[in-house]
Each structure stands twice: as structure tokens, then as C-alpha cells.
Short mmCIF file of C-alpha atoms in Angstrom, two decimals:
data_model
loop_
_atom_site.label_atom_id
_atom_site.label_comp_id
_atom_site.label_asym_id
_atom_site.label_seq_id
_atom_site.Cartn_x
_atom_site.Cartn_y
_atom_site.Cartn_z
CA MET A 58 -5.37 -11.06 16.38
CA LEU A 59 -6.35 -8.77 13.53
CA ASN A 60 -8.88 -6.35 14.92
CA ALA A 61 -9.05 -3.61 12.29
CA PRO A 62 -12.40 -2.96 10.60
CA GLY A 63 -12.89 -5.45 7.76
CA ALA A 64 -10.06 -7.76 8.86
CA TYR A 65 -12.34 -10.66 9.75
CA GLU A 66 -14.26 -10.40 6.49
CA GLY A 67 -11.08 -10.03 4.41
CA TYR A 68 -9.32 -12.95 6.08
CA SER A 69 -12.46 -15.10 5.88
CA ARG A 70 -12.40 -14.83 2.08
CA LEU A 71 -8.96 -16.50 2.04
CA VAL A 72 -9.55 -19.55 4.22
CA PRO A 73 -11.42 -22.77 3.38
CA PRO A 74 -14.93 -23.50 4.68
CA GLY A 75 -14.86 -24.86 8.20
CA PHE A 76 -11.63 -23.04 9.09
CA LYS A 77 -11.35 -22.56 12.85
CA ASN A 78 -10.70 -18.90 13.56
CA GLU A 79 -8.56 -19.38 16.65
CA ILE A 80 -4.97 -19.01 17.78
CA CYS A 81 -2.89 -20.35 20.67
CA ALA A 82 -2.77 -17.91 23.59
CA ARG A 83 1.02 -18.25 23.74
CA SER A 84 1.21 -16.53 20.34
CA ILE A 85 0.62 -13.14 21.93
CA LEU A 86 3.56 -13.72 24.28
CA LEU A 87 6.07 -14.01 21.44
CA ALA A 88 8.23 -10.98 20.79
CA HIS A 89 7.26 -9.30 17.54
CA LEU A 90 10.29 -7.81 15.86
CA ASN A 91 9.98 -4.42 14.24
CA PRO A 92 11.26 -4.91 10.68
CA MET A 93 12.22 -1.22 10.46
CA GLY A 94 15.24 -2.05 12.62
CA PHE A 95 16.68 -4.10 9.74
CA VAL A 96 16.20 -1.50 7.00
CA PRO A 97 19.45 0.47 7.44
CA ALA A 98 21.53 -2.73 7.12
CA THR A 99 19.79 -3.81 3.90
CA ARG A 100 22.21 -3.83 0.96
CA VAL A 101 20.10 -5.50 -1.74
CA PRO A 102 17.29 -4.19 -3.93
CA VAL A 103 13.90 -4.23 -2.21
CA LEU A 104 10.38 -4.34 -3.62
CA LEU A 105 7.69 -2.77 -1.45
CA GLN A 106 4.15 -3.49 -2.53
CA VAL A 107 1.85 -1.05 -0.78
CA ALA A 108 -1.92 -1.37 -0.51
CA GLU A 109 -3.01 2.27 -0.48
CA LYS A 110 -6.21 1.49 1.47
CA ASP A 111 -4.50 -0.85 3.97
CA ASN A 112 -5.80 -0.34 7.49
CA LEU A 113 -3.76 -3.18 9.04
CA VAL A 114 -0.17 -2.25 8.21
CA ALA A 115 1.46 1.05 9.09
CA ASN A 116 2.26 3.28 6.16
CA VAL A 117 6.06 3.14 6.50
CA HIS A 118 7.07 2.87 2.85
CA VAL A 119 8.00 6.58 2.80
CA ARG A 120 10.54 6.04 5.62
CA VAL A 121 11.93 2.94 3.93
CA LYS A 122 12.29 4.84 0.65
CA ARG A 123 14.15 7.65 2.44
CA ILE A 124 16.56 5.17 4.05
CA LEU A 125 17.18 2.91 1.05
CA GLY A 126 16.94 5.46 -1.75
CA LYS A 127 17.55 3.90 -5.15
CA ARG A 128 17.68 0.36 -3.75
CA VAL A 129 13.91 0.30 -3.21
CA VAL A 130 11.12 -0.02 -5.76
CA VAL A 131 7.73 1.05 -4.39
CA LYS A 132 4.53 -0.12 -6.08
CA ILE A 133 1.36 1.45 -4.71
CA ASP A 134 -2.01 0.00 -5.65
CA PRO A 135 -5.41 1.51 -4.72
CA VAL A 136 -6.53 -1.60 -2.81
CA GLY A 137 -7.02 -2.84 0.74
CA HIS A 138 -4.84 -5.26 2.70
CA PHE A 139 -6.59 -8.47 1.64
CA ASP A 140 -7.38 -7.41 -1.93
CA VAL A 141 -4.00 -8.51 -3.31
CA TYR A 142 -4.51 -12.17 -2.51
CA THR A 143 -7.10 -12.97 -5.19
CA GLY A 144 -8.27 -11.98 -8.65
CA PRO A 145 -6.82 -9.23 -10.84
CA ASN A 146 -5.07 -7.53 -7.92
CA PHE A 147 -3.20 -10.76 -7.20
CA GLU A 148 -2.23 -11.08 -10.87
CA ARG A 149 -0.92 -7.50 -10.91
CA ALA A 150 1.05 -8.03 -7.67
CA VAL A 151 2.66 -11.20 -9.00
CA ARG A 152 3.47 -9.48 -12.30
CA ASP A 153 5.21 -6.70 -10.35
CA GLN A 154 7.20 -9.30 -8.40
CA ILE A 155 8.28 -11.12 -11.56
CA ASP A 156 9.33 -7.83 -13.19
CA PHE A 157 11.31 -6.92 -10.08
CA PHE A 158 13.11 -10.27 -9.96
CA GLN A 159 13.89 -10.18 -13.68
CA ALA A 160 15.38 -6.70 -13.27
CA HIS A 161 17.43 -7.45 -10.16
CA LEU A 162 18.49 -11.10 -10.17
CA PRO A 163 21.63 -12.09 -12.05
CA LYS A 164 20.96 -13.51 -15.49
#
């Protein structure tokens, strides 16, 4: 269901050999909620990790930042959508998550 350029190649790097690239037809009938509808009600700190070269996810972090203000931490990395799942980009993303949790979870 990902049809953006490079999506097949990016996803293929994450799955094991022999993975069947298929999905149940009923999956496209499910209602997909727009997460932006939940943003105004959010009362906790939020970490947004943005892949600057992402061609699969809409670039909405600016709107989220405007709505949440100081409650949101935005980390922007010069990578594509699938680049954060392996290697040094993965390590950096996890490090950012750990730093965020250490700063915002009760001690």
C-alpha cells in the first residue's frame, strides 16, 4: 500500500528473505484516522522525529509545533523515511528517544 518512489526498495531492506509482499484486501476498507485530530487534546510532552527527505509522510511537524508549542521537541534528520530503521541513523534516532524520555519522565 506504499506507492511512493523508493518505498518498495526501502521496505524490502527491512524484511527477511522470502517475505511475501502482500496484504489482505480488507485492509484498505478500514478507516484510517487522521492523527492531527488528536493534537489539540495532547497535554504531555511529544517527540517528533522528522525525516527531512521523507516522501511517504506529510510534512506536518510545523503545524504540530504551532499547536503544541513548548510541549513538542522536533528532531529533523537529513534522511529518508526508511533510513532511520538501520545503521547510524537508527542509533541516532534511538539516542534522541532516550534523551527525550530521560528529560520528560519522572525520576
